[in-house]
Coordinates of N, CA and C in Angstrom, one line a residue:
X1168 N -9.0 7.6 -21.1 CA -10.1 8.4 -21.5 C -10.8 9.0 -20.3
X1169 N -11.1 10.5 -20.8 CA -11.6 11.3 -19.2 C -13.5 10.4 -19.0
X1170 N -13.4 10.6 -18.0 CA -14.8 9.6 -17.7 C -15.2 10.4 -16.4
X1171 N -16.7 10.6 -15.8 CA -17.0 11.5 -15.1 C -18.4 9.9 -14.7
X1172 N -18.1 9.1 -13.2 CA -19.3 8.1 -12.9 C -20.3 8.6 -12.4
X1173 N -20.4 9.3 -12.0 CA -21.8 10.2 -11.2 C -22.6 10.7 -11.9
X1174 N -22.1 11.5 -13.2 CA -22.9 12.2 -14.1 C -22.6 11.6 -15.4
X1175 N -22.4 10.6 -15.9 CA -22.3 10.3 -17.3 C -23.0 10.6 -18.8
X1176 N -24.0 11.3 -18.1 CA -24.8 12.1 -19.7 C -24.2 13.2 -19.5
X1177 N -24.0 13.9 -18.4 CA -24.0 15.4 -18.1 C -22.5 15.8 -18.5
X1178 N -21.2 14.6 -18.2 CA -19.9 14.9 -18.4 C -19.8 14.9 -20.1
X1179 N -20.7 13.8 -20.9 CA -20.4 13.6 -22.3 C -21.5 14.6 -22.5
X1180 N -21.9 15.1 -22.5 CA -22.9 16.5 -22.9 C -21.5 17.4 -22.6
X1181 N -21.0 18.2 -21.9 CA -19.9 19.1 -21.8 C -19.2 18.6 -22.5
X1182 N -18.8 17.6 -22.8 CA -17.0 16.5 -23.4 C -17.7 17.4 -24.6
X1183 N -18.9 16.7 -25.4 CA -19.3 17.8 -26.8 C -19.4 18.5 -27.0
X1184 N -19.8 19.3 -26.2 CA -20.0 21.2 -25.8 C -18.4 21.3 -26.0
X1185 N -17.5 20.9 -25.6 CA -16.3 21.2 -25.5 C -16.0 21.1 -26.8
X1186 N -15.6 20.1 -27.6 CA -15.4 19.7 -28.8 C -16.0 20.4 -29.9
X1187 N -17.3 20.9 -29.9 CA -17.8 21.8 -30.6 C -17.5 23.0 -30.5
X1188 N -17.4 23.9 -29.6 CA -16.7 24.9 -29.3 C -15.9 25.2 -29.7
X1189 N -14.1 24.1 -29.8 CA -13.3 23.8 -30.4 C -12.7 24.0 -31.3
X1190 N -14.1 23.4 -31.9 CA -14.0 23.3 -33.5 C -14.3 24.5 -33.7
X1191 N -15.4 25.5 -33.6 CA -15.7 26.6 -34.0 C -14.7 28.0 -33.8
X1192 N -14.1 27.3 -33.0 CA -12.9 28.4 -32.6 C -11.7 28.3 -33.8
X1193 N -11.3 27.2 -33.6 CA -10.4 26.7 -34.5 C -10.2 26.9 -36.1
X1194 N -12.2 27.0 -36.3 CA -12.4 27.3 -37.8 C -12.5 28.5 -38.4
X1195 N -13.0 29.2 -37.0 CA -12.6 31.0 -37.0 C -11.3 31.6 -37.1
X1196 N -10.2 30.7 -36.3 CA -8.5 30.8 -36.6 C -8.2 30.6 -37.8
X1197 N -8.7 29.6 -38.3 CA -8.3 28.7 -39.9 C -9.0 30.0 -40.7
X1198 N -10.2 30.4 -40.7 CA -10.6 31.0 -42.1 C -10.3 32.4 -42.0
X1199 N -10.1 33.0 -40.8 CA -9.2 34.2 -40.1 C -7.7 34.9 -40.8
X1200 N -6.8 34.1 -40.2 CA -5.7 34.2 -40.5 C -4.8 32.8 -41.6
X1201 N -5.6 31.9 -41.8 CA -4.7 30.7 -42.2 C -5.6 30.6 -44.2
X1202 N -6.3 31.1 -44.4 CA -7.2 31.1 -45.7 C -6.6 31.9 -47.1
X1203 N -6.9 31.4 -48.1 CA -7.0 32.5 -49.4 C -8.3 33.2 -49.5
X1204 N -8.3 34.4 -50.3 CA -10.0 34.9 -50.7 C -10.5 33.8 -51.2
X1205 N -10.5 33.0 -51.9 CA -11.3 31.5 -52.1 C -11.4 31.0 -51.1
X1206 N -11.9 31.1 -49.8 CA -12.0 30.4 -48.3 C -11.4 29.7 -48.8
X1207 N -10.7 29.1 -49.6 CA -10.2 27.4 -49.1 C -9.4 27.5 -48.6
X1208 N -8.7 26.7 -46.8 CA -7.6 26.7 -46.2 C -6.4 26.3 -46.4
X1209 N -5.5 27.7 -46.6 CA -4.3 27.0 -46.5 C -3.9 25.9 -45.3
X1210 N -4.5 26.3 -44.2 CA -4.1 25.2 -42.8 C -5.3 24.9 -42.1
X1211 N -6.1 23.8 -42.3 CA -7.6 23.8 -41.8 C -7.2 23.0 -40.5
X1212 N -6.9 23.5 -39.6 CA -7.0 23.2 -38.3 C -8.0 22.4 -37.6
X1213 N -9.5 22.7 -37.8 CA -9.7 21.9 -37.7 C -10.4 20.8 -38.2
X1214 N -9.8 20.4 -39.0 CA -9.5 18.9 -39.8 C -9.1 18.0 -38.5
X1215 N -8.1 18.5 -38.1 CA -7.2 17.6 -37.3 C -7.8 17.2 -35.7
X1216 N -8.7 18.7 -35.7 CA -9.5 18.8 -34.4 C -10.1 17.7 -34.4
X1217 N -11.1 17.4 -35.5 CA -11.9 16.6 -35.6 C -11.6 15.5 -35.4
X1218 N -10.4 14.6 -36.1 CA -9.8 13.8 -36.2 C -9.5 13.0 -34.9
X1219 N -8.9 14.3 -34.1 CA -8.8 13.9 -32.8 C -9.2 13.8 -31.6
X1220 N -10.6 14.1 -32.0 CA -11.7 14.1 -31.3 C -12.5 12.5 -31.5
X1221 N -12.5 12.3 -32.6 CA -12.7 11.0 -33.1 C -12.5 9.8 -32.4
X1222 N -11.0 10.0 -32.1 CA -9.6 9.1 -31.8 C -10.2 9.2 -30.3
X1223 N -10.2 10.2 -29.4 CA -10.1 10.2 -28.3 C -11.4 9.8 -28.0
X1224 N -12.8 10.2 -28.4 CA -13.9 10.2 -27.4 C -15.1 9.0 -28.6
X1225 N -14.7 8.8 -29.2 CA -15.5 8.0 -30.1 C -16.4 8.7 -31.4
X1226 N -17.6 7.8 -31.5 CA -18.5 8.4 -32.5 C -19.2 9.5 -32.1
X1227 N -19.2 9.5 -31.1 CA -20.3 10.5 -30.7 C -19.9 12.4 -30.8
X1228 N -19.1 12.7 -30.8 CA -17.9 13.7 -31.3 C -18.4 14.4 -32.8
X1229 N -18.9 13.0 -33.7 CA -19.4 13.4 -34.6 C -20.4 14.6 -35.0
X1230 N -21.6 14.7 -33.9 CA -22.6 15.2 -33.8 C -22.1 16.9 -34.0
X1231 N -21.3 16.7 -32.6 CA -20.9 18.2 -32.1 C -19.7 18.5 -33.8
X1232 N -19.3 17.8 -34.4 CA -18.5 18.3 -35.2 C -19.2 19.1 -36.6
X1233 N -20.4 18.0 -36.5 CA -21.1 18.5 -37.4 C -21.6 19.7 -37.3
X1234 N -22.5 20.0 -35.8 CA -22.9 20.9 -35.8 C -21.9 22.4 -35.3
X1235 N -20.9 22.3 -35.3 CA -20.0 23.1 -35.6 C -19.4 23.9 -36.4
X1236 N -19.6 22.7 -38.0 CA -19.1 23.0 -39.0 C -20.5 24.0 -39.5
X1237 N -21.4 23.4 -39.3 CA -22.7 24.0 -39.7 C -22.7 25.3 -39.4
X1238 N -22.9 25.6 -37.9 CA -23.0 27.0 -37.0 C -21.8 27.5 -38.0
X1239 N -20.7 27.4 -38.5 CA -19.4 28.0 -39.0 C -19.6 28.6 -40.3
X1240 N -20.3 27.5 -41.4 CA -20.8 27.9 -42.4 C -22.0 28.6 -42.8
X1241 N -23.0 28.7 -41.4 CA -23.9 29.4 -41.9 C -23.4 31.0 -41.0
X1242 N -22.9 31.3 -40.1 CA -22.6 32.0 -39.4 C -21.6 33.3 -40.5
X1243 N -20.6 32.5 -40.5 CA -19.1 33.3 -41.0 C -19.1 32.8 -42.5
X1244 N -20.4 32.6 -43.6 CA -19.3 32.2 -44.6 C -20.3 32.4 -45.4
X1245 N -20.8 33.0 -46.5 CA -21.7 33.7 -47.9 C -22.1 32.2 -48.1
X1246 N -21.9 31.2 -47.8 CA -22.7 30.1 -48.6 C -24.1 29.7 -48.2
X1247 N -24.7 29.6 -49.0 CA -26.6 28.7 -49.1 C -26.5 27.9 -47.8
X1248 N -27.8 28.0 -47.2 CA -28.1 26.8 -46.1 C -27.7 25.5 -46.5
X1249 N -28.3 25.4 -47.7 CA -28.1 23.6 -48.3 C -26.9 23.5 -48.4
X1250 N -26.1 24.5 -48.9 CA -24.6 23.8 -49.0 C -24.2 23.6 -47.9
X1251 N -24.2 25.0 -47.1 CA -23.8 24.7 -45.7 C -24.0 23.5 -45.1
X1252 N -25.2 22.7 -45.6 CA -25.4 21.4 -44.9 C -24.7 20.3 -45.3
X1253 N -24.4 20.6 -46.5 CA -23.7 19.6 -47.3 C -22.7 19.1 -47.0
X1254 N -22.0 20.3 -47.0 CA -20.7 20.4 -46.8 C -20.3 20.3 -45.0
X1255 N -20.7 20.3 -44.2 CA -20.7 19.9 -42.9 C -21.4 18.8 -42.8
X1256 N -21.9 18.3 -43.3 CA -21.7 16.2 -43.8 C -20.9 16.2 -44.5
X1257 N -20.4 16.8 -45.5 CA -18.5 16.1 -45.8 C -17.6 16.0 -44.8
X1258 N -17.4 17.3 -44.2 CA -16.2 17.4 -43.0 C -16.5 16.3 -42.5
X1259 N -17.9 15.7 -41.9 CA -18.3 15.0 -40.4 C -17.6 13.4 -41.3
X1260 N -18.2 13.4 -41.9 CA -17.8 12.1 -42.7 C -16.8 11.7 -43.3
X1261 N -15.8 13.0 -44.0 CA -14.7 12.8 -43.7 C -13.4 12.6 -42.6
X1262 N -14.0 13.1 -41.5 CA -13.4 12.5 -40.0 C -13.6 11.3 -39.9
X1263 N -14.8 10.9 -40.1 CA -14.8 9.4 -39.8 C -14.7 8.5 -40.5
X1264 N -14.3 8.5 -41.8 CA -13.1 7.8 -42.7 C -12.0 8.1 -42.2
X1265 N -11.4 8.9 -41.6 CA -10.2 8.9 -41.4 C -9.6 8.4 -39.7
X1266 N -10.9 8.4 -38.9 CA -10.6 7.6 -38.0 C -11.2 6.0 -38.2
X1267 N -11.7 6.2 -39.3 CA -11.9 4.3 -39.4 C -10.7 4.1 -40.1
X1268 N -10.2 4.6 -41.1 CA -8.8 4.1 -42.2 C -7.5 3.9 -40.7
X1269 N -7.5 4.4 -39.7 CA -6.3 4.5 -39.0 C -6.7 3.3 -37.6
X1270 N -8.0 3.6 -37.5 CA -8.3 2.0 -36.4 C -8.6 1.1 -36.8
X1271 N -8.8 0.5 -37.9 CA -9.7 -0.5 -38.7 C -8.9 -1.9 -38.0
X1272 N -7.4 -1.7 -38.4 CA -6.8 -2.8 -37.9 C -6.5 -2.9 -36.3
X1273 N -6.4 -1.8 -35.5 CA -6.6 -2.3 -34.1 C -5.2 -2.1 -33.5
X1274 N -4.1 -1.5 -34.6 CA -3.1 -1.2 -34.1 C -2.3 0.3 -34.2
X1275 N -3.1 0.7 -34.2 CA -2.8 2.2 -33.8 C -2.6 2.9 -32.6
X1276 N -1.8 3.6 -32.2 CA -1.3 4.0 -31.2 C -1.6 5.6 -31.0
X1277 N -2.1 6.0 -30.4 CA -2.5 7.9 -30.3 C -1.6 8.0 -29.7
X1278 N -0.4 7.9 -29.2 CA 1.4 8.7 -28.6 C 1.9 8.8 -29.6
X1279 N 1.8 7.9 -31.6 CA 2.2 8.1 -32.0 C 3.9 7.8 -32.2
X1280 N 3.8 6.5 -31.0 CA 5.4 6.1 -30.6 C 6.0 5.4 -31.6
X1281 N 5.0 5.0 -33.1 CA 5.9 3.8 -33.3 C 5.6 4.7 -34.7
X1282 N 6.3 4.2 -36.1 CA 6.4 4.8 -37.5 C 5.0 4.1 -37.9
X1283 N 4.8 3.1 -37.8 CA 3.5 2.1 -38.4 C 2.1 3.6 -38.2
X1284 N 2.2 3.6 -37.2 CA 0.6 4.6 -36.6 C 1.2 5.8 -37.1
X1285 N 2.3 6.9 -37.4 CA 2.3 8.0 -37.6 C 2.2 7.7 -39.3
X1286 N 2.9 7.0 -39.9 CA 2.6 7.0 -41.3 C 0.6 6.7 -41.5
X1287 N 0.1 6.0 -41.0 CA -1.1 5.8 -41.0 C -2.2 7.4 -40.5
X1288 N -1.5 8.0 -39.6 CA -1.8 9.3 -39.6 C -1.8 9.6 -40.6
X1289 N -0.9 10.4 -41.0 CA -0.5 11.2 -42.0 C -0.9 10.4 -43.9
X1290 N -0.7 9.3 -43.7 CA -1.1 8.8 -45.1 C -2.4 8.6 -45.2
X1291 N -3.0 8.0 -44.5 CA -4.6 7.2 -44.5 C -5.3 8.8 -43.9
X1292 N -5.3 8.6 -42.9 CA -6.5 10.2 -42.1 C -5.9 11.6 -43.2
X1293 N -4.8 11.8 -42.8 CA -4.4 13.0 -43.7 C -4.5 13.1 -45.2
X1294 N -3.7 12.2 -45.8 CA -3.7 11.8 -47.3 C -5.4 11.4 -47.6
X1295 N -5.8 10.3 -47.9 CA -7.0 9.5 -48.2 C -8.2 10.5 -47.5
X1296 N -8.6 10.7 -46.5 CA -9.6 11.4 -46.3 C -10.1 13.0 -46.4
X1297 N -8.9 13.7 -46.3 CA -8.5 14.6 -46.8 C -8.7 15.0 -47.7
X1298 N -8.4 14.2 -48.6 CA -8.6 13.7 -50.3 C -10.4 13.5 -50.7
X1299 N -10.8 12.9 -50.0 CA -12.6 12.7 -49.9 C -13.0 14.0 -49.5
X1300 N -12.7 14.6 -48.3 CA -13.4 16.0 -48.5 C -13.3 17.0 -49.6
X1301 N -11.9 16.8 -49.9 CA -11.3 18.1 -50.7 C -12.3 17.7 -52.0
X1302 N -12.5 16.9 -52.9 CA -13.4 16.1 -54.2 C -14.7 17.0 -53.7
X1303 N -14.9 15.9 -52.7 CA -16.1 16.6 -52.7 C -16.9 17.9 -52.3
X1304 N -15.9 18.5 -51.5 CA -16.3 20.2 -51.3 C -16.0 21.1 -52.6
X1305 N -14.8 20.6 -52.8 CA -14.8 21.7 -54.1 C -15.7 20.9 -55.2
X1306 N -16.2 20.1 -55.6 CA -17.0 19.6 -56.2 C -18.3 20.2 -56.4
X1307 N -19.0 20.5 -54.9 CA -20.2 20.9 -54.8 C -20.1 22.5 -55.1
X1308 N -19.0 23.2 -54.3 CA -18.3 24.5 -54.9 C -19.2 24.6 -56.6
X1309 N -18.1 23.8 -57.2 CA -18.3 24.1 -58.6 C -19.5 23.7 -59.0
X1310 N -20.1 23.0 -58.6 CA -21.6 22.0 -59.3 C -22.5 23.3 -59.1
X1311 N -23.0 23.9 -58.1 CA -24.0 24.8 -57.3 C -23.1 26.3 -57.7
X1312 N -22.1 26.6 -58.3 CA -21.7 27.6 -58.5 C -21.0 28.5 -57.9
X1313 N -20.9 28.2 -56.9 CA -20.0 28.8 -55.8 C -18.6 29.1 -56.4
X1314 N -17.9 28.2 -57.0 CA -16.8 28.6 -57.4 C -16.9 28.1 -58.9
X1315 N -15.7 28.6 -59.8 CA -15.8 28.6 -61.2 C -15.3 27.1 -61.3
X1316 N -16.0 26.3 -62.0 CA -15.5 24.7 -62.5 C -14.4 24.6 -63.3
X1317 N -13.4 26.3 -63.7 CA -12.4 25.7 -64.0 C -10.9 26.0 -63.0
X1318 N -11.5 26.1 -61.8 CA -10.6 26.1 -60.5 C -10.8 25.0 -59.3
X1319 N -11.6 23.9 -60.3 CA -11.9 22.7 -59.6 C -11.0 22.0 -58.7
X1320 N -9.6 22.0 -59.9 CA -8.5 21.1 -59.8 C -7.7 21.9 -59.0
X1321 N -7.5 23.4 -58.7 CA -7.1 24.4 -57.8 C -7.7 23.9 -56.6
X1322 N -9.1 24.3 -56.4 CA -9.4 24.4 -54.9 C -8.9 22.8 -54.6
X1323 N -9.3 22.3 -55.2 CA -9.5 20.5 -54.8 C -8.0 20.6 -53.9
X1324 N -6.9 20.6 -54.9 CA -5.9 20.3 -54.2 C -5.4 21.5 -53.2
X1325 N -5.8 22.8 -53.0 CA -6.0 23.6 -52.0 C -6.7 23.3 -50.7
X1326 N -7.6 22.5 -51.1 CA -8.3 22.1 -49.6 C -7.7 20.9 -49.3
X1327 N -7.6 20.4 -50.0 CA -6.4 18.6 -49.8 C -5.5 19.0 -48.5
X1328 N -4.7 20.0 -49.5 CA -3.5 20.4 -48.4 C -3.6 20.9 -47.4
X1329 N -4.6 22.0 -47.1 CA -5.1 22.8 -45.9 C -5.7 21.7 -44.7
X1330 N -6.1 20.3 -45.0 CA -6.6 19.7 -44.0 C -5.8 18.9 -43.8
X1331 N -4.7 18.3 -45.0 CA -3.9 17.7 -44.7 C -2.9 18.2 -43.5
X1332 N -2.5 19.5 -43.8 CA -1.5 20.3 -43.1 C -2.4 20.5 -41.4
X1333 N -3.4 20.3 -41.7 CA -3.9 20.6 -40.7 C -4.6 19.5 -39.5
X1334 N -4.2 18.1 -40.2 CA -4.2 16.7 -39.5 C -3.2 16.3 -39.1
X1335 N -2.1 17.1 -40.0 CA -0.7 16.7 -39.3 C 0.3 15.7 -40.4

C-alpha cells in the first residue's frame, strides 16, 4: 500500500483527489463512447474503478467516489439534484458491498493468483453488487420518471452488465 510518513493527511488527501478524478474521467469515457441513448452503460468502467479503489486504499475512497459520481451526474447528465444524489449513494454503496462480499472472509488475493479470489471477483463484486446497483438505479429511473417502468427489466439488466463488464 503507497504510504507517504511525513505528510499523512496531505498524501491521503491527494490518494482521493486522485481516485476521484479517476473516477470522473473514467465516467466521462463510459457515458462518452461506451453508453446507449438510455445513459445506461454498456461498459461502466467505473464500477471497477471504484471497486478497486476500495480493495487498495480502504473505506475512505468512498467519499471521493461518491463525490465523483455526484460532480458526474449533476455536471454531464439531465437528471434532478435529488436523483443525482441518490443515485451516487447507490454507486458508493454498491462498491462497498462489493468490496465487503470479496473480503468478508480474509482470503482474497488482489494479484488474483488463485481461482477462489477471481471467481469471488467476478461473482460476488461483479455479479451480486452489480445486481444491487442495477435494481436500484433503474428502479429510481422508473419510480421518479426518468425512464418508462416498462423498460425497467431492460435498463436493470443493461446496467447489471455495463458494471459488471466493467468490474471485470
Amino acid at each position: 500500500m503507497l504510504t507517504n510518513d511525513k505528510h499523512p493527511v496531505m498524501f491521503k488527501l491527494a490518494l482521493m483527489l486522485g481516485v476521484g478524478l479517476s473516477y470522473l474521467a473514467l465516467a466521462l469515457v463510459s457515458s462518452r463512447w461506451l453508453s446507449l441513448p438510455s445513459q445506461v452503460g454498456v461498459m461502466w468502467l467505473p464500477a471497477g474503478m471504484a471497486l478497486a479503489a476500495l480493495l487498495l486504499w480502504g473505506r475512505a475512497s468512498v467519499a471521493a467516489i461518491w463525490v465523483a459520481d455526484l460532480a458526474f451526474n449533476l455536471l454531464f447528465t439531465p437528471l434532478p439534484g435529488w436523483l443525482s444524489l441518490l443515485l451516487s449513494l447507490d454507486v458508493s454503496l454498491s462498491a462497498l458491498l462489493g468490496a465487503w462480499l470479496i473480503q468478508r472472509e480474509g482470503q482474497f488475493d488482489l494479484r488474483l493468483q488463485s481461482l477462489r479470489s477471481y471467481l469471488h471477483l467476478t461473482l460476488l463484486a461483479g455479479g451480486v453488487s452489480s445486481a444491487f446497483n442495477a435494481v436500484v438505479g433503474a428502479s429510481a429511473l422508473a419510480l421518479w420518471g426518468v425512464s418508462g417502468q416498462t423498460d425497467w427489466v431492460d435498463h436493470s439488466l443493461q446496467w447489471w452488465a455495463g458494471d459488471r463488464i466493467g468490474i471485470g
